């Protein structure tokens, strides 16, 4: 039988835009209780209001920088207070993204460090802090956001590809470490999706960001949100290990069909 998300606690990192904000609305529509984190609190507030409107039974938000251990600790202490018991049923490790599209020859230390901090170390920090709140043998799920970039390589994306390959390996390791605990562990790995991802990658250059999606039909945030809900709501004995989701116009990370 499908796992009901009604009144279950769902924690989403990077909930201020894109997949995270859409996931808040989608889990909200299932009647879940939401804990949302990201750095831009004003945007979290908007995502929280939309999720409440979609049917969430409770929505709370708090600033979170997954690149900072102290911030993760503060956030999780706040989350623990809200949840009270060990009943965090869904953890969505979504915070992350790509910064820059430089070759290795032109790469910037700050960009490399930020990508490893959010996509890899942030995922580890949040998961470490959340694990004591996740119930055993009760249908709980940890769902990590990977990428096609973690499974293939393209020029200008060395560290982002490495970070998402790291996410995939961490997901697999967790499945070993949680063996017997009755906690599901999944990775959902999208291809080209129109969110603020490109704006962040191109450091606020809206022209370049818009061009990335020009003439093609990318995924949208709601496509991934719907899949995250589906993964978490499978019967408790079913673990969706890995899911790769691309637009029909995309054959591989660097190969996108564009209509004139
Ligand atoms: P967005 O840029 O729209 O969202 C990224 C989210 O991550 C924002 O809410 C941002 O919040 C948050 N975030 C980034 N860094 C941190 C941090 N240090 N601490 C806390 N939150 C952080 O992009 P997407 O929704 O597309 O990206 C979501 C995830 O999906 C990322 O992991 C990305 O790599 C992955 N992905 C995206 C694809 C795409 O094509 N769009 C494809 C495959 C995977 P804030 O800035 O407020 O902190
Ligand atoms: C984002 C997908 O193809 O831009 O993770 O690397 S891609």
Short mmCIF file of C-alpha atoms and ligand atoms in Angstrom, two decimals:
data_model
loop_
_atom_site.label_atom_id
_atom_site.label_comp_id
_atom_site.label_asym_id
_atom_site.label_seq_id
_atom_site.Cartn_x
_atom_site.Cartn_y
_atom_site.Cartn_z
CA UNK A 1 0.00 0.00 0.00
CA UNK A 2 1.15 3.52 -0.81
CA UNK A 3 2.91 5.31 2.08
CA UNK A 4 0.70 8.19 3.23
CA UNK A 5 2.43 11.55 3.63
CA UNK A 6 -0.53 13.08 5.46
CA UNK A 7 0.78 14.72 8.69
CA UNK A 8 4.30 13.32 8.13
CA UNK A 9 7.25 15.65 8.77
CA UNK A 10 9.17 16.47 5.58
CA UNK A 11 12.41 18.49 5.73
CA UNK A 12 13.55 20.17 2.50
CA UNK A 13 16.87 21.96 2.07
CA UNK A 14 17.15 24.62 -0.62
CA UNK A 15 13.42 25.29 -0.42
CA UNK A 16 13.65 28.97 -1.41
CA UNK A 17 13.44 28.33 -5.18
CA UNK A 18 13.37 25.74 -7.96
CA UNK A 19 12.88 22.07 -7.07
CA UNK A 20 12.89 22.76 -3.32
CA UNK A 21 10.09 25.34 -3.42
CA UNK A 22 8.08 23.17 -5.84
CA UNK A 23 8.63 20.15 -3.57
CA UNK A 24 7.30 22.15 -0.61
CA UNK A 25 4.08 22.78 -2.54
CA UNK A 26 3.86 19.16 -3.76
CA UNK A 27 4.41 17.59 -0.31
CA UNK A 28 2.08 20.26 1.06
CA UNK A 29 -0.63 19.04 -1.31
CA UNK A 30 -0.27 15.61 0.36
CA UNK A 31 -1.06 17.20 3.74
CA UNK A 32 2.52 16.86 5.03
CA UNK A 33 4.11 18.97 7.78
CA UNK A 34 7.02 20.92 6.34
CA UNK A 35 10.36 22.16 7.63
CA UNK A 36 12.03 24.37 5.03
CA UNK A 37 15.58 25.71 4.97
CA UNK A 38 17.75 27.93 2.72
CA UNK A 39 19.78 31.14 3.00
CA UNK A 40 17.21 33.55 1.46
CA UNK A 41 14.62 33.78 4.21
CA UNK A 42 12.29 36.16 2.33
CA UNK A 43 12.03 33.60 -0.49
CA UNK A 44 11.50 30.80 2.03
CA UNK A 45 8.60 32.80 3.43
CA UNK A 46 6.99 32.92 -0.03
CA UNK A 47 7.56 29.18 -0.59
CA UNK A 48 6.07 28.46 2.83
CA UNK A 49 2.96 30.54 2.06
CA UNK A 50 2.47 28.70 -1.26
CA UNK A 51 2.91 25.32 0.45
CA UNK A 52 0.37 26.24 3.12
CA UNK A 53 -2.06 27.24 0.38
CA UNK A 54 -1.54 23.91 -1.37
CA UNK A 55 -2.69 22.03 1.74
CA UNK A 56 0.30 21.50 4.06
CA UNK A 57 -0.92 20.78 7.56
CA UNK A 58 2.00 22.76 9.07
CA UNK A 59 4.79 24.80 7.49
CA UNK A 60 7.84 26.21 9.28
CA UNK A 61 10.96 27.78 7.85
CA UNK A 62 14.37 28.79 9.18
CA UNK A 63 17.57 30.13 7.64
CA UNK A 64 20.05 27.42 6.70
CA UNK A 65 23.46 27.51 5.10
CA UNK A 66 24.46 23.91 4.44
CA UNK A 67 28.03 25.09 3.81
CA UNK A 68 28.33 26.03 7.47
CA UNK A 69 28.36 23.41 10.22
CA UNK A 70 27.16 25.85 12.90
CA UNK A 71 24.21 26.88 10.72
CA UNK A 72 23.27 23.22 10.13
CA UNK A 73 23.45 22.54 13.89
CA UNK A 74 21.25 25.54 14.70
CA UNK A 75 18.76 24.57 12.00
CA UNK A 76 18.55 20.97 13.18
CA UNK A 77 18.12 22.00 16.83
CA UNK A 78 15.21 24.17 15.65
CA UNK A 79 13.82 21.26 13.58
CA UNK A 80 14.10 18.88 16.54
CA UNK A 81 12.10 21.29 18.68
CA UNK A 82 9.33 21.41 16.08
CA UNK A 83 9.23 17.65 15.52
CA UNK A 84 9.63 16.74 19.19
CA UNK A 85 9.81 12.98 18.63
CA UNK A 86 11.90 10.84 16.26
CA UNK A 87 9.50 11.19 13.38
CA UNK A 88 11.13 12.93 10.47
CA UNK A 89 9.78 10.74 7.68
CA UNK A 90 11.23 12.49 4.64
CA UNK A 91 14.55 14.28 4.24
CA UNK A 92 15.08 15.95 0.86
CA UNK A 93 18.73 16.94 0.41
CA UNK A 94 18.22 19.41 -2.41
CA UNK A 95 20.40 22.47 -1.59
CA UNK A 96 23.18 22.89 -4.13
CA UNK A 97 23.94 23.89 -7.66
CA UNK A 98 26.71 24.82 -10.08
CA UNK A 99 28.77 27.99 -9.95
CA UNK A 100 30.60 29.00 -13.11
CA UNK A 101 31.28 27.12 -16.33
CA UNK A 102 35.05 27.57 -16.42
CA UNK A 103 37.47 24.98 -17.68
CA UNK A 104 39.94 23.55 -15.17
CA UNK A 105 42.55 25.89 -16.68
CA UNK A 106 40.40 28.92 -15.84
CA UNK A 107 38.70 27.64 -12.67
CA UNK A 108 38.24 29.80 -9.56
CA UNK A 109 38.98 28.45 -6.08
CA UNK A 110 35.93 30.18 -4.61
CA UNK A 111 33.58 28.53 -7.13
CA UNK A 112 35.12 25.09 -6.63
CA UNK A 113 34.94 25.38 -2.86
CA UNK A 114 31.32 26.62 -2.85
CA UNK A 115 30.19 23.70 -5.07
CA UNK A 116 31.87 21.09 -2.89
CA UNK A 117 30.55 22.80 0.23
CA UNK A 118 26.90 22.81 -0.83
CA UNK A 119 26.52 19.69 -3.00
CA UNK A 120 28.79 17.33 -1.05
CA UNK A 121 29.65 18.54 2.44
CA UNK A 122 26.24 20.15 2.90
CA UNK A 123 24.52 16.87 2.06
CA UNK A 124 26.74 15.07 4.57
CA UNK A 125 26.27 17.66 7.33
CA UNK A 126 22.48 17.78 6.99
CA UNK A 127 22.17 13.99 6.83
CA UNK A 128 24.42 13.49 9.87
CA UNK A 129 22.36 15.95 11.89
CA UNK A 130 19.01 14.60 10.68
CA UNK A 131 19.64 10.87 11.16
CA UNK A 132 18.79 10.83 14.89
CA UNK A 133 15.36 12.28 13.99
CA UNK A 134 14.53 9.68 11.33
CA UNK A 135 12.48 6.69 12.52
CA UNK A 136 13.58 3.11 11.84
CA UNK A 137 11.26 0.63 10.10
CA UNK A 138 8.54 3.21 9.56
CA UNK A 139 8.65 4.06 5.84
CA UNK A 140 11.07 6.98 6.16
CA UNK A 141 13.06 8.22 3.13
CA UNK A 142 16.21 10.19 2.49
CA UNK A 143 16.08 11.55 -1.05
CA UNK A 144 19.14 13.28 -2.48
CA UNK A 145 19.21 15.51 -5.54
CA UNK A 146 21.88 14.34 -7.93
CA UNK A 147 22.20 15.20 -11.59
CA UNK A 148 22.97 13.76 -15.00
CA UNK A 149 26.20 15.72 -14.42
CA UNK A 150 27.18 13.10 -11.84
CA UNK A 151 26.96 10.37 -14.46
CA UNK A 152 28.59 12.00 -17.47
CA UNK A 153 31.22 14.67 -18.16
CA UNK A 154 31.16 17.92 -20.09
CA UNK A 155 33.65 20.74 -20.51
CA UNK A 156 33.43 23.53 -17.95
CA UNK A 157 31.79 21.37 -15.31
CA UNK A 158 34.67 19.50 -13.66
CA UNK A 159 33.78 20.30 -10.07
CA UNK A 160 30.00 20.21 -10.50
CA UNK A 161 30.28 16.80 -12.23
CA UNK A 162 32.62 15.63 -9.46
CA UNK A 163 30.28 16.95 -6.76
CA UNK A 164 27.24 15.17 -8.18
CA UNK A 165 29.27 11.98 -8.76
CA UNK A 166 30.13 12.35 -5.06
CA UNK A 167 26.44 12.72 -4.21
CA UNK A 168 25.71 9.48 -6.07
CA UNK A 169 28.43 7.61 -4.18
CA UNK A 170 27.33 9.05 -0.81
CA UNK A 171 23.79 7.90 -1.57
CA UNK A 172 25.05 4.37 -2.25
CA UNK A 173 27.21 4.39 0.89
CA UNK A 174 24.24 5.47 3.00
CA UNK A 175 22.29 2.51 1.67
CA UNK A 176 25.03 0.27 3.09
CA UNK A 177 25.34 2.15 6.37
CA UNK A 178 21.57 2.09 6.92
CA UNK A 179 21.26 -1.56 5.89
CA UNK A 180 18.75 -3.15 8.26
CA UNK A 181 17.50 0.18 9.62
CA UNK A 182 14.41 0.24 7.43
CA UNK A 183 15.21 3.71 6.05
CA UNK A 184 14.96 4.23 2.32
CA UNK A 185 17.72 6.06 0.46
CA UNK A 186 17.28 7.39 -3.08
CA UNK A 187 18.84 9.70 -5.59
CA UNK A 188 16.78 11.63 -8.14
CA UNK A 189 19.05 12.86 -10.95
CA UNK A 190 17.52 15.42 -13.30
CA UNK A 191 18.84 16.74 -16.58
CA UNK A 192 18.14 20.21 -17.94
CA UNK A 193 15.47 21.90 -15.81
CA UNK A 194 14.44 25.53 -15.92
CA UNK A 195 14.92 26.94 -12.42
CA UNK A 196 17.31 29.52 -10.98
CA UNK A 197 20.08 26.95 -11.54
CA UNK A 198 21.34 28.71 -14.70
CA UNK A 199 21.16 32.18 -13.15
CA UNK A 200 23.35 30.93 -10.29
CA UNK A 201 25.73 29.08 -12.63
CA UNK A 202 26.15 32.24 -14.75
CA UNK A 203 26.47 34.45 -11.67
CA UNK A 204 23.38 36.57 -12.32
CA UNK A 205 23.83 36.93 -16.12
CA UNK A 206 20.18 36.70 -17.18
CA UNK A 207 21.01 36.68 -20.91
CA UNK A 208 23.23 33.60 -20.60
CA UNK A 209 20.75 31.95 -18.25
CA UNK A 210 17.85 32.49 -20.66
CA UNK A 211 19.92 31.21 -23.60
CA UNK A 212 20.48 27.88 -21.85
CA UNK A 213 16.77 27.12 -22.16
CA UNK A 214 16.17 28.81 -25.55
CA UNK A 215 14.53 26.78 -28.31
CA UNK A 216 14.21 23.66 -26.21
CA UNK A 217 11.65 22.21 -23.86
CA UNK A 218 13.35 21.72 -20.47
CA UNK A 219 11.96 20.07 -17.37
CA UNK A 220 10.23 22.39 -14.91
CA UNK A 221 10.49 22.30 -11.12
CA UNK A 222 7.01 20.75 -10.73
CA UNK A 223 8.13 17.71 -12.80
CA UNK A 224 10.79 16.88 -10.23
CA UNK A 225 8.61 17.76 -7.23
CA UNK A 226 5.98 15.28 -8.41
CA UNK A 227 8.67 12.58 -8.70
CA UNK A 228 10.00 13.31 -5.19
CA UNK A 229 6.50 12.82 -3.80
CA UNK A 230 6.11 9.60 -5.79
CA UNK A 231 9.43 8.22 -4.51
CA UNK A 232 8.56 8.98 -0.87
CA UNK A 233 5.05 7.58 -1.16
CA UNK A 234 5.93 4.09 -2.51
CA UNK A 235 4.97 1.25 -0.15
CA UNK A 236 7.48 1.21 2.77
CA UNK A 237 9.29 -1.90 1.52
CA UNK A 238 10.01 -0.32 -1.89
CA UNK A 239 13.26 1.64 -2.34
CA UNK A 240 13.67 3.60 -5.58
CA UNK A 241 17.48 3.50 -5.67
CA UNK A 242 18.20 5.84 -8.57
CA UNK A 243 16.08 7.80 -10.98
CA UNK A 244 17.46 9.70 -13.98
CA UNK A 245 14.97 12.19 -15.44
CA UNK A 246 15.68 14.16 -18.60
CA UNK A 247 13.57 16.23 -20.97
CA UNK A 248 12.78 14.40 -24.18
CA UNK A 249 14.89 17.06 -25.95
CA UNK A 250 18.03 16.00 -24.06
CA UNK A 251 20.15 12.98 -25.05
CA UNK A 252 22.97 13.68 -22.57
CA UNK A 253 24.24 16.48 -20.33
CA UNK A 254 25.84 18.44 -23.17
CA UNK A 255 23.47 17.35 -25.93
CA UNK A 256 20.22 19.31 -26.07
CA UNK A 257 17.97 19.59 -29.12
CA UNK A 258 17.06 23.20 -29.99
CA UNK A 259 14.33 24.23 -32.42
CA UNK A 260 15.14 27.33 -34.54
P1 LIG B 1 17.80 26.72 -7.74
O1 LIG B 1 19.00 27.60 -7.90
O2 LIG B 1 16.48 27.25 -8.14
O3 LIG B 1 17.70 26.21 -6.24
C1 LIG B 1 18.82 25.89 -5.48
C2 LIG B 1 18.41 25.89 -4.01
O4 LIG B 1 19.55 25.51 -3.23
C3 LIG B 1 18.00 27.29 -3.55
O5 LIG B 1 16.88 27.16 -2.72
C4 LIG B 1 19.20 27.76 -2.76
O6 LIG B 1 18.75 28.59 -1.69
C5 LIG B 1 19.72 26.45 -2.18
N1 LIG B 1 21.11 26.51 -1.77
C6 LIG B 1 22.20 26.66 -2.53
N2 LIG B 1 23.31 26.72 -1.75
C7 LIG B 1 22.87 26.60 -0.46
C8 LIG B 1 23.51 26.61 0.79
N3 LIG B 1 24.84 26.76 0.91
N4 LIG B 1 22.76 26.45 1.91
C9 LIG B 1 21.42 26.31 1.82
N5 LIG B 1 20.75 26.32 0.65
C10 LIG B 1 21.48 26.47 -0.48
O7 LIG B 1 18.15 25.40 -8.57
P2 LIG B 1 17.44 23.96 -8.65
O8 LIG B 1 16.15 23.96 -7.96
O9 LIG B 1 17.50 23.57 -10.06
O10 LIG B 1 18.50 23.09 -7.86
C11 LIG B 1 18.15 22.21 -6.79
C12 LIG B 1 19.09 21.02 -6.81
O11 LIG B 1 18.91 20.30 -8.02
C13 LIG B 1 20.58 21.37 -6.76
O12 LIG B 1 21.24 20.43 -5.94
C14 LIG B 1 21.02 21.23 -8.21
O13 LIG B 1 22.39 20.94 -8.32
C15 LIG B 1 20.16 20.09 -8.66
N6 LIG B 1 19.93 19.94 -10.08
C16 LIG B 1 19.44 20.96 -10.86
C17 LIG B 1 19.21 20.76 -12.21
C18 LIG B 1 18.72 21.82 -13.13
O14 LIG B 1 18.95 21.74 -14.36
N7 LIG B 1 18.00 22.83 -12.65
C19 LIG B 1 19.43 19.45 -12.82
C20 LIG B 1 19.96 18.46 -11.92
C21 LIG B 1 20.16 18.71 -10.62
P3 LIG B 1 19.46 29.92 -1.16
O15 LIG B 1 20.23 30.52 -2.29
O16 LIG B 1 18.31 30.74 -0.68
O17 LIG B 1 20.32 29.44 -0.03
C1 LIG B 2 22.14 20.27 -13.92
C2 LIG B 2 22.05 19.49 -15.18
O1 LIG B 2 23.11 19.11 -17.47
O2 LIG B 2 23.17 21.38 -16.55
O3 LIG B 2 22.53 19.46 -12.87
O4 LIG B 2 24.61 19.67 -15.63
S1 LIG B 2 23.31 19.94 -16.24
#
